[in-house]
Amino acid sequence: MLESAANNRPDWISEADHGTDTVDALLAELGISREPLSKAIRAGVTERRRATSFEPTTSPGLRDWIGRVGALRDDLHATGWQPIDPANAPMARRPDGKVLLGVMQGDEGTGNLHSPLSSTYPKGVTIAKLTISNNSVNQPLPGLDELLGTAEVDAMKVWFLVTRFKNGEANGSGTVHAELSQPAPTSSGTNITEWAKRCCFSPFEFEPAIEPEPTEPLGVDVPVNWR
């Protein structure tokens, strides 16, 4: 596991192995607090629960992803991050332009530093171009400035909030395994399986949603004249 030259911190960290302070230090360096990340995860679960049996079987995951994207970008916007959509890939860009943050779904290794991690689905040309900027030597990246609408991409790094929802034993309960991680440069048409940095969070537990009890309407007496 590589060591960060700046502060001797491992490039792969987790709350379980390295403590909350280590994770918070990385988040501070990225200019991100825990709140927008946890809000995004909660929003995803809320949207997931709105899926019905009449919708496609992919609906829960799709709703979850859309909910996370919207909540994350909305919350980060309040601190100066800008929503951008290079080739329809929804991202948030830090005010100085040096960090891009997106969301994706991961496999069973999500949130577990001791397991390999893979994106659930293969990624296309856009993500492949964006992850090129995660090369360790910051080489010139032809074409990336046009994709992002900026010429300042040499030091830019792309991160993802990676999540995996696992149903619990009780109906409607579940656990979200999550991490904030930086892919290594990835080829188009393949799952992301190589990671330059990983930051694994403790699992997020969700109790079954409680529906409010229906209230009976107040009775109304309507006089009826019989004929």
mmCIF file of C-alpha atoms in Angstrom:
data_model
loop_
_atom_site.group_PDB
_atom_site.id
_atom_site.type_symbol
_atom_site.label_atom_id
_atom_site.label_comp_id
_atom_site.label_asym_id
_atom_site.label_seq_id
_atom_site.Cartn_x
_atom_site.Cartn_y
_atom_site.Cartn_z
ATOM 1 C CA MET A 1 0.000 0.000 0.000
ATOM 2 C CA LEU A 2 1.528 3.308 -1.052
ATOM 3 C CA GLU A 3 2.398 5.991 1.475
ATOM 4 C CA SER A 4 1.552 9.640 0.915
ATOM 5 C CA ALA A 5 4.831 11.529 0.582
ATOM 6 C CA ALA A 6 3.364 14.698 2.104
ATOM 7 C CA ASN A 7 2.266 13.389 5.481
ATOM 8 C CA ASN A 8 3.181 9.694 5.589
ATOM 9 C CA ARG A 9 -0.517 8.785 5.485
ATOM 10 C CA PRO A 10 -1.374 5.582 3.611
ATOM 11 C CA ASP A 11 -3.104 6.126 0.282
ATOM 12 C CA TRP A 12 -5.720 3.590 1.387
ATOM 13 C CA ILE A 13 -7.350 4.394 4.729
ATOM 14 C CA SER A 14 -10.463 3.474 6.682
ATOM 15 C CA GLU A 15 -12.125 4.581 9.883
ATOM 16 C CA ALA A 16 -11.857 1.034 11.219
ATOM 17 C CA ASP A 17 -8.103 0.771 10.633
ATOM 18 C CA HIS A 18 -6.834 4.342 10.900
ATOM 19 C CA GLY A 19 -9.415 6.212 12.984
ATOM 20 C CA THR A 20 -11.843 9.045 12.447
ATOM 21 C CA ASP A 21 -9.191 11.769 12.712
ATOM 22 C CA THR A 22 -7.224 10.352 9.776
ATOM 23 C CA VAL A 23 -10.333 10.231 7.604
ATOM 24 C CA ASP A 24 -11.364 13.744 8.626
ATOM 25 C CA ALA A 25 -7.890 15.055 7.779
ATOM 26 C CA LEU A 26 -8.195 13.734 4.227
ATOM 27 C CA LEU A 27 -11.684 15.199 3.858
ATOM 28 C CA ALA A 28 -10.385 18.565 5.042
ATOM 29 C CA GLU A 29 -7.620 18.466 2.430
ATOM 30 C CA LEU A 30 -10.229 17.796 -0.247
ATOM 31 C CA GLY A 31 -12.430 20.622 1.034
ATOM 32 C CA ILE A 32 -15.319 18.299 1.872
ATOM 33 C CA SER A 33 -17.088 17.769 5.183
ATOM 34 C CA ARG A 34 -18.935 14.633 6.223
ATOM 35 C CA GLU A 35 -22.340 16.322 6.100
ATOM 36 C CA PRO A 36 -22.828 16.519 2.315
ATOM 37 C CA LEU A 37 -21.644 12.937 1.955
ATOM 38 C CA SER A 38 -24.016 11.573 4.589
ATOM 39 C CA LYS A 39 -26.875 13.687 3.229
ATOM 40 C CA ALA A 40 -26.267 12.286 -0.238
ATOM 41 C CA ILE A 41 -26.308 8.726 1.098
ATOM 42 C CA ARG A 42 -29.549 9.336 2.998
ATOM 43 C CA ALA A 43 -31.123 10.951 -0.064
ATOM 44 C CA GLY A 44 -30.197 7.917 -2.131
ATOM 45 C CA VAL A 45 -31.833 5.536 0.330
ATOM 46 C CA THR A 46 -34.948 7.721 0.472
ATOM 47 C CA GLU A 47 -35.273 7.638 -3.312
ATOM 48 C CA ARG A 48 -34.541 3.908 -3.419
ATOM 49 C CA ARG A 49 -37.465 3.262 -1.091
ATOM 50 C CA ARG A 50 -39.819 5.080 -3.440
ATOM 51 C CA ALA A 51 -39.361 2.474 -6.161
ATOM 52 C CA THR A 52 -42.418 0.316 -6.802
ATOM 53 C CA SER A 53 -42.872 -3.200 -8.124
ATOM 54 C CA PHE A 54 -44.333 -1.717 -11.312
ATOM 55 C CA GLU A 55 -41.046 -0.031 -12.182
ATOM 56 C CA PRO A 56 -38.075 -1.744 -13.878
ATOM 57 C CA THR A 57 -35.936 -3.945 -11.645
ATOM 58 C CA THR A 58 -33.116 -1.415 -12.044
ATOM 59 C CA SER A 59 -35.279 1.350 -10.602
ATOM 60 C CA PRO A 60 -34.085 1.194 -6.952
ATOM 61 C CA GLY A 61 -30.427 1.548 -7.920
ATOM 62 C CA LEU A 62 -31.148 4.233 -10.501
ATOM 63 C CA ARG A 63 -33.284 6.221 -8.068
ATOM 64 C CA ASP A 64 -30.548 5.864 -5.446
ATOM 65 C CA TRP A 65 -27.905 7.178 -7.852
ATOM 66 C CA ILE A 66 -30.023 10.139 -8.983
ATOM 67 C CA GLY A 67 -30.820 11.019 -5.373
ATOM 68 C CA ARG A 68 -27.153 10.959 -4.394
ATOM 69 C CA VAL A 69 -26.089 13.066 -7.369
ATOM 70 C CA GLY A 70 -28.702 15.729 -6.711
ATOM 71 C CA ALA A 71 -28.225 15.951 -2.952
ATOM 72 C CA LEU A 72 -24.428 15.957 -3.129
ATOM 73 C CA ARG A 73 -24.192 18.682 -5.756
ATOM 74 C CA ASP A 74 -26.896 20.764 -4.083
ATOM 75 C CA ASP A 75 -25.167 20.675 -0.703
ATOM 76 C CA LEU A 76 -21.676 21.293 -2.088
ATOM 77 C CA HIS A 77 -22.951 24.224 -4.147
ATOM 78 C CA ALA A 78 -23.533 26.121 -0.899
ATOM 79 C CA THR A 79 -19.767 26.037 -0.277
ATOM 80 C CA GLY A 80 -18.793 27.161 -3.766
ATOM 81 C CA TRP A 81 -18.594 23.872 -5.642
ATOM 82 C CA GLN A 82 -20.075 24.029 -9.139
ATOM 83 C CA PRO A 83 -22.167 21.317 -10.816
ATOM 84 C CA ILE A 84 -20.728 20.374 -14.198
ATOM 85 C CA ASP A 85 -21.737 17.698 -16.686
ATOM 86 C CA PRO A 86 -18.851 16.891 -19.034
ATOM 87 C CA ALA A 87 -20.382 14.721 -21.777
ATOM 88 C CA ASN A 88 -23.374 14.140 -19.432
ATOM 89 C CA ALA A 89 -21.244 12.754 -16.595
ATOM 90 C CA PRO A 90 -22.591 14.569 -13.498
ATOM 91 C CA MET A 91 -19.783 15.932 -11.341
ATOM 92 C CA ALA A 92 -19.158 18.684 -8.793
ATOM 93 C CA ARG A 93 -16.070 20.876 -9.206
ATOM 94 C CA ARG A 94 -14.264 22.431 -6.259
ATOM 95 C CA PRO A 95 -13.983 26.245 -6.406
ATOM 96 C CA ASP A 96 -10.277 26.099 -7.323
ATOM 97 C CA GLY A 97 -10.977 23.533 -10.049
ATOM 98 C CA LYS A 98 -8.475 21.014 -8.678
ATOM 99 C CA VAL A 99 -10.964 18.367 -7.538
ATOM 100 C CA LEU A 100 -13.931 16.787 -9.302
ATOM 101 C CA LEU A 101 -16.370 14.672 -7.314
ATOM 102 C CA GLY A 102 -18.925 12.235 -8.704
ATOM 103 C CA VAL A 103 -20.911 9.260 -7.435
ATOM 104 C CA MET A 104 -20.988 5.628 -8.477
ATOM 105 C CA GLN A 105 -22.176 2.240 -7.296
ATOM 106 C CA GLY A 106 -19.641 -0.309 -6.130
ATOM 107 C CA ASP A 107 -19.518 -4.062 -5.580
ATOM 108 C CA GLU A 108 -19.206 -6.154 -2.410
ATOM 109 C CA GLY A 109 -15.788 -4.662 -1.666
ATOM 110 C CA THR A 110 -17.211 -1.181 -1.156
ATOM 111 C CA GLY A 111 -16.229 0.258 2.210
ATOM 112 C CA ASN A 112 -13.921 -2.657 3.037
ATOM 113 C CA LEU A 113 -10.277 -1.682 2.832
ATOM 114 C CA HIS A 114 -9.209 -5.338 2.867
ATOM 115 C CA SER A 115 -11.276 -6.312 -0.176
ATOM 116 C CA PRO A 116 -10.758 -5.315 -3.817
ATOM 117 C CA LEU A 117 -13.194 -2.708 -5.096
ATOM 118 C CA SER A 118 -14.870 -2.574 -8.489
ATOM 119 C CA SER A 119 -17.459 -0.248 -9.951
ATOM 120 C CA THR A 120 -20.739 -2.052 -10.578
ATOM 121 C CA TYR A 121 -20.854 -1.103 -14.237
ATOM 122 C CA PRO A 122 -18.276 -0.506 -16.987
ATOM 123 C CA LYS A 123 -17.378 3.139 -17.541
ATOM 124 C CA GLY A 124 -17.340 4.949 -20.861
ATOM 125 C CA VAL A 125 -15.044 7.315 -22.686
ATOM 126 C CA THR A 126 -15.830 10.335 -20.493
ATOM 127 C CA ILE A 127 -14.855 8.667 -17.213
ATOM 128 C CA ALA A 128 -11.777 7.211 -18.896
ATOM 129 C CA LYS A 129 -10.724 10.706 -19.956
ATOM 130 C CA LEU A 130 -11.421 12.155 -16.514
ATOM 131 C CA THR A 131 -9.448 9.487 -14.670
ATOM 132 C CA ILE A 132 -6.420 10.124 -16.868
ATOM 133 C CA SER A 133 -5.918 13.222 -14.706
ATOM 134 C CA ASN A 134 -5.326 10.911 -11.735
ATOM 135 C CA ASN A 135 -1.937 9.938 -13.121
ATOM 136 C CA SER A 136 0.788 10.394 -10.544
ATOM 137 C CA VAL A 137 3.098 12.564 -12.632
ATOM 138 C CA ASN A 138 0.574 15.169 -13.827
ATOM 139 C CA GLN A 139 1.504 14.831 -17.483
ATOM 140 C CA PRO A 140 -0.253 17.040 -20.069
ATOM 141 C CA LEU A 141 -3.668 15.625 -20.903
ATOM 142 C CA PRO A 142 -4.673 16.396 -24.507
ATOM 143 C CA GLY A 143 -8.396 17.012 -25.006
ATOM 144 C CA LEU A 144 -9.331 17.096 -21.327
ATOM 145 C CA ASP A 145 -9.436 20.890 -21.195
ATOM 146 C CA GLU A 146 -12.074 20.941 -23.935
ATOM 147 C CA LEU A 147 -14.106 18.274 -22.147
ATOM 148 C CA LEU A 148 -14.172 20.230 -18.888
ATOM 149 C CA GLY A 149 -14.302 23.715 -20.356
ATOM 150 C CA THR A 150 -11.095 24.767 -18.629
ATOM 151 C CA ALA A 151 -7.406 24.774 -19.421
ATOM 152 C CA GLU A 152 -6.358 24.232 -15.785
ATOM 153 C CA VAL A 153 -6.484 20.466 -15.564
ATOM 154 C CA ASP A 154 -2.866 19.497 -14.903
ATOM 155 C CA ALA A 155 -3.320 19.185 -11.130
ATOM 156 C CA MET A 156 -6.982 18.104 -11.176
ATOM 157 C CA LYS A 157 -7.952 14.890 -9.413
ATOM 158 C CA VAL A 158 -11.211 12.977 -9.808
ATOM 159 C CA TRP A 159 -12.867 11.328 -6.805
ATOM 160 C CA PHE A 160 -16.088 9.348 -6.401
ATOM 161 C CA LEU A 161 -18.464 8.714 -3.535
ATOM 162 C CA VAL A 162 -18.832 4.960 -4.010
ATOM 163 C CA THR A 163 -21.757 3.234 -2.304
ATOM 164 C CA ARG A 164 -23.374 -0.171 -2.068
ATOM 165 C CA PHE A 165 -26.781 -0.796 -0.489
ATOM 166 C CA LYS A 166 -27.373 -4.133 1.218
ATOM 167 C CA ASN A 167 -30.844 -5.147 2.349
ATOM 168 C CA GLY A 168 -31.240 -5.941 6.033
ATOM 169 C CA GLU A 169 -33.104 -8.805 7.667
ATOM 170 C CA ALA A 170 -36.061 -6.627 8.608
ATOM 171 C CA ASN A 171 -38.236 -5.584 5.697
ATOM 172 C CA GLY A 172 -37.187 -2.110 4.571
ATOM 173 C CA SER A 173 -33.987 -1.986 6.636
ATOM 174 C CA GLY A 174 -30.558 -1.844 5.086
ATOM 175 C CA THR A 175 -26.906 -0.916 5.283
ATOM 176 C CA VAL A 176 -24.960 1.398 3.005
ATOM 177 C CA HIS A 177 -21.267 0.645 2.633
ATOM 178 C CA ALA A 178 -19.450 3.712 1.361
ATOM 179 C CA GLU A 179 -16.082 5.190 0.583
ATOM 180 C CA LEU A 180 -14.601 8.275 -1.042
ATOM 181 C CA SER A 181 -12.063 7.020 -3.531
ATOM 182 C CA GLN A 182 -9.876 8.097 -6.433
ATOM 183 C CA PRO A 183 -9.654 5.749 -9.423
ATOM 184 C CA ALA A 184 -6.385 5.072 -11.130
ATOM 185 C CA PRO A 185 -6.436 5.865 -14.867
ATOM 186 C CA THR A 186 -9.085 3.592 -16.401
ATOM 187 C CA SER A 187 -9.720 2.321 -19.919
ATOM 188 C CA SER A 188 -13.055 2.962 -21.624
ATOM 189 C CA GLY A 189 -15.530 0.080 -21.563
ATOM 190 C CA THR A 190 -14.157 -1.557 -18.423
ATOM 191 C CA ASN A 191 -15.110 -1.586 -14.763
ATOM 192 C CA ILE A 192 -12.945 0.530 -12.506
ATOM 193 C CA THR A 193 -10.871 -1.956 -10.524
ATOM 194 C CA GLU A 194 -7.675 -0.016 -9.837
ATOM 195 C CA TRP A 195 -7.667 2.763 -7.240
ATOM 196 C CA ALA A 196 -5.011 5.337 -6.427
ATOM 197 C CA LYS A 197 -6.626 6.274 -3.108
ATOM 198 C CA ARG A 198 -9.422 4.839 -0.970
ATOM 199 C CA CYS A 199 -11.081 6.291 2.119
ATOM 200 C CA CYS A 200 -13.556 3.840 3.656
ATOM 201 C CA PHE A 201 -16.270 4.989 6.050
ATOM 202 C CA SER A 202 -18.051 3.088 8.785
ATOM 203 C CA PRO A 203 -21.298 1.524 7.499
ATOM 204 C CA PHE A 204 -24.481 3.597 7.492
ATOM 205 C CA GLU A 205 -27.381 1.697 9.063
ATOM 206 C CA PHE A 206 -30.986 2.421 8.075
ATOM 207 C CA GLU A 207 -34.036 1.250 9.987
ATOM 208 C CA PRO A 208 -37.232 0.297 8.162
ATOM 209 C CA ALA A 209 -39.208 3.299 6.993
ATOM 210 C CA ILE A 210 -42.208 3.903 9.235
ATOM 211 C CA GLU A 211 -45.316 4.957 7.403
ATOM 212 C CA PRO A 212 -47.556 7.365 9.331
ATOM 213 C CA GLU A 213 -50.791 5.903 10.579
ATOM 214 C CA PRO A 214 -53.736 7.083 8.488
ATOM 215 C CA THR A 215 -56.020 9.422 10.353
ATOM 216 C CA GLU A 216 -59.737 9.011 10.064
ATOM 217 C CA PRO A 217 -61.529 12.069 8.742
ATOM 218 C CA LEU A 218 -63.897 13.799 11.109
ATOM 219 C CA GLY A 219 -67.476 12.730 10.573
ATOM 220 C CA VAL A 220 -69.703 15.244 8.854
ATOM 221 C CA ASP A 221 -73.471 15.117 9.300
ATOM 222 C CA VAL A 222 -75.276 15.831 6.069
ATOM 223 C CA PRO A 223 -79.038 16.211 6.406
ATOM 224 C CA VAL A 224 -80.971 14.146 3.876
ATOM 225 C CA ASN A 225 -84.621 14.840 3.124
ATOM 226 C CA TRP A 226 -86.426 11.630 2.300
ATOM 227 C CA ARG A 227 -89.209 11.841 -0.178
#
